[in-house]
Structures are given as C-alpha cells and as structure tokens.
Short mmCIF file of C-alpha atoms and ligand atoms in Angstrom, two decimals:
data_model
loop_
_atom_site.label_atom_id
_atom_site.label_comp_id
_atom_site.label_asym_id
_atom_site.label_seq_id
_atom_site.Cartn_x
_atom_site.Cartn_y
_atom_site.Cartn_z
CA ASN A 160 0.00 0.00 0.00
CA THR A 161 1.31 3.41 -0.99
CA SER A 162 1.84 5.68 2.00
CA PRO A 163 0.88 9.37 1.84
CA ARG A 164 4.58 10.22 2.09
CA MET A 165 5.40 8.02 -0.93
CA ARG A 166 2.66 9.76 -2.95
CA THR A 167 4.05 13.19 -2.03
CA VAL A 168 7.63 12.25 -2.94
CA LEU A 169 6.79 10.49 -6.21
CA SER A 170 4.37 13.09 -7.52
CA ALA A 171 6.82 15.94 -6.80
CA LEU A 172 9.68 13.99 -8.41
CA ILE A 173 7.71 13.36 -11.59
CA GLN A 174 6.42 16.92 -11.71
CA HIS A 175 9.93 18.37 -11.44
CA VAL A 176 11.42 15.96 -13.98
CA HIS A 177 8.69 16.96 -16.44
CA ASP A 178 9.24 20.67 -15.71
CA PHE A 179 12.97 20.19 -16.33
CA ALA A 180 12.34 18.53 -19.72
CA ARG A 181 9.94 21.31 -20.74
CA GLU A 182 12.28 24.05 -19.56
CA VAL A 183 15.24 22.87 -21.68
CA ASN A 184 13.16 21.39 -24.54
CA LEU A 185 14.89 18.08 -23.93
CA THR A 186 15.63 16.23 -27.19
CA THR A 187 15.34 12.47 -27.73
CA ASP A 188 19.13 12.18 -28.04
CA GLU A 189 19.70 14.08 -24.81
CA TRP A 190 17.20 11.96 -22.93
CA LEU A 191 18.82 8.76 -24.30
CA ALA A 192 22.27 10.05 -23.25
CA GLY A 193 20.89 10.35 -19.72
CA VAL A 194 19.50 6.82 -19.88
CA ASP A 195 22.94 5.55 -21.04
CA MET A 196 24.59 7.27 -18.10
CA ILE A 197 22.23 5.65 -15.58
CA ASN A 198 22.76 2.23 -17.17
CA TRP A 199 26.54 2.74 -17.18
CA ALA A 200 26.40 3.57 -13.46
CA GLY A 201 24.44 0.36 -12.85
CA ARG A 202 26.98 -1.77 -14.75
CA MET A 203 29.89 -0.24 -12.79
CA SER A 204 28.40 -0.71 -9.35
CA ASN A 205 29.23 -3.57 -6.99
CA GLU A 206 29.88 -4.01 -3.23
CA ARG A 207 33.03 -1.92 -3.52
CA ARG A 208 31.81 0.69 -5.98
CA ASN A 209 28.61 2.71 -5.49
CA GLU A 210 28.46 4.67 -8.74
CA GLY A 211 24.82 5.72 -8.24
CA GLN A 212 25.77 7.47 -5.02
CA LEU A 213 28.82 9.03 -6.67
CA LEU A 214 26.59 10.44 -9.43
CA CYS A 215 24.28 11.98 -6.82
CA ASP A 216 27.28 13.37 -4.94
CA VAL A 217 28.84 15.26 -7.86
CA ILE A 218 25.55 17.09 -8.41
CA GLY A 219 25.34 17.94 -4.70
CA LEU A 220 22.30 15.82 -3.88
CA GLU A 221 23.74 13.86 -0.93
CA SER A 222 25.06 17.13 0.48
CA LEU A 223 21.64 18.79 0.12
CA VAL A 224 19.90 15.85 1.83
CA ASP A 225 22.46 16.15 4.64
CA ASP A 226 21.70 19.88 5.01
CA ILE A 227 17.98 19.16 5.17
CA THR A 228 18.57 16.44 7.78
CA TYR A 229 20.79 18.61 9.99
CA ARG A 230 18.54 21.69 9.75
CA GLU A 231 16.36 20.74 12.76
CA ALA A 232 19.29 19.88 15.05
CA SER A 233 21.11 23.10 14.13
CA LYS A 234 18.26 25.22 15.52
CA ALA A 235 18.92 24.05 19.11
CA ASP A 236 20.28 26.52 21.66
CA LYS A 237 23.36 24.40 21.98
CA PRO A 238 23.57 22.57 18.65
CA PRO A 239 25.41 19.25 18.22
CA THR A 240 28.48 18.85 16.01
CA SER A 241 27.65 19.43 12.33
CA SER A 242 26.91 16.41 10.20
CA ALA A 243 28.35 15.76 6.72
CA ILE A 244 27.69 13.21 3.99
CA LEU A 245 28.45 9.51 4.47
CA GLY A 246 30.04 8.98 1.04
CA PRO A 247 30.39 5.57 -0.59
CA PHE A 248 33.24 3.97 1.41
CA TRP A 249 31.85 3.27 4.88
CA ARG A 250 31.82 -0.43 5.91
CA ALA A 251 29.36 -1.82 8.43
CA ASP A 252 31.82 -4.46 9.64
CA ALA A 253 34.79 -2.37 10.84
CA PRO A 254 36.48 -3.96 13.88
CA VAL A 255 36.38 -2.49 17.40
CA ARG A 256 39.92 -1.46 18.40
CA GLU A 257 41.52 -0.39 21.70
CA ASN A 258 41.87 3.29 22.51
CA GLY A 259 45.47 4.35 21.95
CA SER A 260 45.97 1.75 19.20
CA THR A 261 46.32 2.39 15.49
CA ILE A 262 44.31 2.20 12.27
CA THR A 263 47.36 2.54 10.01
CA PHE A 264 48.83 -0.90 9.31
CA ASN A 265 50.38 -0.34 5.88
CA THR A 266 51.71 3.16 6.50
CA PRO A 267 53.00 4.35 3.12
CA LYS A 268 56.47 5.95 2.80
CA ASP A 269 54.92 9.36 2.16
CA GLY A 270 52.41 8.94 4.99
CA GLN A 271 52.52 11.16 8.08
CA VAL A 272 51.08 9.71 11.26
CA ALA A 273 48.74 11.70 13.52
CA TYR A 274 47.43 10.96 17.01
CA MET A 275 43.72 11.77 17.04
CA HIS A 276 41.92 12.03 20.35
CA GLY A 277 39.02 13.78 21.98
CA GLN A 278 35.92 13.62 24.07
CA VAL A 279 32.30 12.84 23.22
CA THR A 280 29.82 14.92 25.22
CA CYS A 281 26.13 15.83 25.42
CA ALA A 282 25.60 19.02 23.38
CA GLU A 283 23.05 20.32 25.85
CA THR A 284 24.66 19.60 29.24
CA GLY A 285 28.33 19.03 28.40
CA LYS A 286 28.17 15.68 30.23
CA PRO A 287 30.84 13.22 28.98
CA LEU A 288 29.36 10.21 27.20
CA ALA A 289 30.96 6.89 28.17
CA ASN A 290 30.56 3.85 25.88
CA ALA A 291 29.94 6.00 22.81
CA SER A 292 31.22 4.43 19.61
CA VAL A 293 33.48 6.42 17.30
CA ASP A 294 33.65 4.72 13.89
CA VAL A 295 36.38 6.22 11.67
CA TRP A 296 37.65 5.62 8.14
CA GLN A 297 40.07 7.36 5.82
CA ALA A 298 41.89 6.88 2.52
CA SER A 299 45.62 6.19 2.19
CA THR A 300 48.04 8.64 0.55
CA ASN A 301 47.47 6.96 -2.83
CA GLY A 302 43.87 8.19 -2.69
CA LEU A 303 42.40 4.74 -2.10
CA TYR A 304 40.27 3.28 0.68
CA GLU A 305 41.31 -0.25 1.65
CA GLN A 306 38.42 -1.90 -0.22
CA GLN A 307 39.60 -0.19 -3.43
CA ASP A 308 43.22 -1.23 -2.95
CA PRO A 309 44.58 -4.81 -3.00
CA ASP A 310 47.84 -3.57 -1.37
CA GLN A 311 46.15 -2.60 1.91
CA ILE A 312 45.22 -5.20 4.52
CA ASP A 313 41.54 -5.75 5.26
CA CYS A 314 40.12 -2.87 7.34
CA ASN A 315 43.31 -0.81 7.13
CA LEU A 316 42.58 2.82 8.03
CA ARG A 317 39.27 2.03 9.67
CA GLY A 318 38.05 1.01 13.10
CA LYS A 319 35.61 1.63 15.93
CA PHE A 320 36.65 3.05 19.28
CA ILE A 321 34.53 2.97 22.43
CA THR A 322 34.81 5.99 24.73
CA ASP A 323 36.03 5.49 28.31
CA ALA A 324 34.35 6.71 31.52
CA GLU A 325 35.33 10.33 30.68
CA GLY A 326 33.93 10.02 27.17
CA ARG A 327 37.42 9.90 25.65
CA TYR A 328 38.68 8.09 22.54
CA SER A 329 42.14 8.01 20.92
CA PHE A 330 44.03 6.36 18.07
CA TYR A 331 46.85 6.77 15.58
CA CYS A 332 45.93 7.41 11.95
CA LEU A 333 47.32 9.08 8.85
CA ARG A 334 47.23 12.82 8.45
CA PRO A 335 44.78 12.75 5.53
CA THR A 336 45.67 14.00 2.04
CA PRO A 337 43.49 15.26 -0.84
CA TYR A 338 42.50 12.74 -3.49
CA PRO A 339 40.25 12.24 -6.50
CA ILE A 340 36.92 10.46 -6.27
CA PRO A 341 36.76 7.53 -8.75
CA PHE A 342 36.43 9.31 -12.12
CA ASP A 343 36.68 6.45 -14.62
CA GLY A 344 32.88 6.17 -14.81
CA PRO A 345 29.80 8.32 -15.36
CA ALA A 346 30.43 10.53 -12.30
CA GLY A 347 33.85 11.44 -13.77
CA LYS A 348 32.28 12.07 -17.17
CA LEU A 349 29.67 14.34 -15.61
CA LEU A 350 32.41 16.31 -13.81
CA LYS A 351 34.24 16.80 -17.13
CA LEU A 352 31.04 17.96 -18.83
CA MET A 353 30.68 20.55 -16.05
CA ASP A 354 34.36 21.62 -16.30
CA ARG A 355 34.99 20.53 -12.73
CA HIS A 356 37.82 18.55 -11.16
CA GLU A 357 37.40 15.29 -9.20
CA TYR A 358 39.37 16.20 -6.04
CA ARG A 359 38.25 16.15 -2.44
CA PRO A 360 40.04 18.00 0.36
CA ALA A 361 41.92 15.94 2.99
CA HIS A 362 39.34 14.48 5.37
CA ILE A 363 38.56 11.80 7.96
CA HIS A 364 35.10 10.23 8.19
CA LEU A 365 33.33 9.64 11.50
CA ILE A 366 30.10 8.09 12.73
CA VAL A 367 29.58 8.75 16.43
CA GLU A 368 26.81 7.00 18.35
CA ALA A 369 25.75 6.88 22.01
CA GLU A 370 22.68 5.41 23.62
CA GLY A 371 19.87 7.93 23.95
CA TYR A 372 21.53 10.33 21.47
CA GLY A 373 21.09 11.00 17.76
CA SER A 374 23.66 9.28 15.57
CA LEU A 375 26.15 11.68 13.96
CA THR A 376 27.68 11.03 10.54
CA THR A 377 30.33 13.59 9.68
CA GLN A 378 33.73 14.36 8.16
CA ILE A 379 36.52 16.59 9.42
CA PHE A 380 38.74 18.54 7.05
CA ASP A 381 42.37 19.59 7.41
CA LYS A 382 42.25 23.41 7.50
CA ASP A 383 45.48 23.55 5.46
CA SER A 384 44.20 21.28 2.68
CA LYS A 385 43.67 22.21 -0.94
CA TYR A 386 40.12 21.99 -2.35
CA LEU A 387 38.27 23.20 0.77
CA GLU A 388 36.50 25.75 -1.42
CA ASP A 389 35.74 23.41 -4.33
CA ASP A 390 35.20 19.91 -2.95
CA SER A 391 33.96 17.76 -5.87
CA VAL A 392 31.11 16.42 -3.69
CA PHE A 393 30.26 19.62 -1.74
CA ALA A 394 30.76 18.13 1.75
CA VAL A 395 32.82 20.89 3.41
CA LYS A 396 30.96 22.88 6.04
CA HIS A 397 31.89 25.69 8.32
CA GLY A 398 32.85 24.25 11.70
CA LEU A 399 34.22 20.96 10.37
CA THR A 400 37.76 22.15 9.62
CA VAL A 401 40.43 21.06 12.11
CA GLU A 402 44.04 21.95 12.85
CA PHE A 403 46.80 19.34 12.99
CA LYS A 404 49.43 20.52 15.46
CA PRO A 405 53.03 19.28 15.75
CA ARG A 406 53.19 16.51 18.39
CA GLU A 407 56.16 16.57 20.74
CA GLY A 408 57.80 13.57 22.39
CA ASP A 409 55.86 10.80 20.62
CA ALA A 410 57.97 8.53 18.40
CA GLN A 411 54.77 7.16 16.84
CA ALA A 412 53.28 10.40 15.53
CA GLN A 413 54.40 13.79 14.26
CA TRP A 414 50.94 15.37 14.30
CA ASP A 415 48.35 15.81 17.02
CA LEU A 416 44.67 16.26 16.36
CA GLU A 417 42.28 16.96 19.20
CA TYR A 418 38.66 16.64 18.18
CA ASP A 419 35.65 16.73 20.50
CA VAL A 420 32.18 15.67 19.42
CA LYS A 421 28.84 16.90 20.77
CA LEU A 422 25.76 14.76 20.34
CA ALA A 423 22.11 15.79 20.54
CA LYS A 424 19.85 14.05 23.06
CA LYS A 425 17.01 12.11 21.48
CA ASN A 426 13.62 13.42 22.49
C1 DHB B 558 32.66 10.60 -1.90
C2 DHB B 558 32.91 10.83 -0.58
C3 DHB B 558 34.10 10.48 -0.06
O1 DHB B 558 34.40 10.68 1.22
C4 DHB B 558 35.06 9.91 -0.84
O2 DHB B 558 36.19 9.60 -0.23
C5 DHB B 558 34.82 9.70 -2.18
C6 DHB B 558 33.60 10.04 -2.70
C7 DHB B 558 31.34 10.94 -2.41
O3 DHB B 558 30.62 11.62 -1.69
O4 DHB B 558 31.01 10.54 -3.51
FE1 FE B 559 36.15 10.01 1.85
#
C-alpha cells in the first residue's frame, strides 16, 4: 500500500522531472544520453563501488539531503556537532579497536602519522558520554580506501573506538591528504562535462553513536588542505575544519589532532 509520504515524494519527483524537460526542450538524443549514463552507473556498481551514489554526490544531492537532515538539530540553543555526507566507502563491519591503538597498518612511505583524540559529550549539558562508539575511516596517501586497494590489509585505516568513563577516545591514523573520487565512470564524465575537477580536500570520516543520542555522521577537514572551497562532492561545512598541530615527544606520531564531538539528546 502506498503511503501518503510516498505519494508526495513520487508526484513531486515526476512533476519536477517533467518541468525540467519542458524548460530545456529536452531532445530524444539528450534523454537517451541520460539513460545511457544511468545504465553505465548500474553496470559499474558492486559491493566496492557505489556509482549511483557518486553520481548523486557530484551534483550535490547527498550534500543537500544532509543539510535538510541537519537543519532541525542546528536550531537548538546548543547545537550538536555538524553532520556531513556519508560517502560511498563506509563499511558496516569495521572492527572495534583499543583506545590508543592504530588504524594505520600499511603506513606508506609518504604517509605522516597523527594521534587523534578527543571527548564525546552531550551538546546540551556538556556531560561526557561513556561507551559511545566512534567509527572512523580514511583513505591512504594513494587516494584509495582499503576496499579499493589490493595492497592494503583488510580494514586498514578504519576502526571503531569505544569511549572510556570520561567520554574519551584516541588512536593513531594518517594525516589525511586530498584525493580524486573515482572518475573512470559516469560521475567522472559528468564532472568533465561541467568543467569541474574530481578532487576532495583531505578528510577523515566519523560516525559517532551513544545510547539515547542522535547518531552523527560527519567528516573533518584539514584546514590547510587544498580543495576546501571546491570539494567535488560539496561536503565541506563551516565548523568541520580542524588543525593538525606538531606533536612533541611521541615517536609514533608527528601530528596531534584533538577533536571533541557533541551529540544531541534524542527526544
Ligand atoms: C565521496 C565521498 C568520499 O568521502 C570519498 O572519499 C569519495 C567520494 C562521495 O561523496 O562521492
Ligand atoms: Fe572520503
């Protein structure tokens, strides 16, 4: 049975697609080129490659949906940490790792290690949240996530950390570097047609969850990175840029990143 919501969404979608075709006097060839692109995306997609999502991302749709989703939370007196898009490379089965351990197992020669740590708190009260889970993932310096790269061990550069009694988490990771989204398919072709590049600024992905609180999906961006102003998938937001500081007296890491997360209480 079709829900009222489904009727609303479908009728608006069809109305706007028709309006678009009328507005540009869409030709048969142009419409068929669009069909080819959708079919190409379907042929390219598998468990490791989500080309449909990539197509949506380069036209800013995932980012817009994220803005719409965060809009309510951002109105609070003391708003939670800003969300950002999930992107196509999250894995549901990342292992839980010990605080203070590492997610970089195949550290590349040009890789710089950072110690990332911080506290998860309640946005409203500031209370530390113990037993929160901090799920992180990042690409290596070659621009590839482990599932795209046969040279990285399984679950390299990803892991889940559980906050301690003071709400704290910590781990070693790579200082992230800018890289291109996969551009050998229709998303890359679309970028070329729009005269845009395929690069994303250096970032680390996070999903932070605690019982009784809204789940937060976000990304943090190195404030010194290139492409902050022209991210190919429009994910950069004010308030999500972070500063890597030189780390003294730690043979394991040359950079220090402190990053606290505030979660919104569920009503
Ligand atoms: C996209 C997001 C990412 O974080 C990434 O690494 C590659 C692509 C995306 O939104 O399509
Ligand atoms: Fe990413």
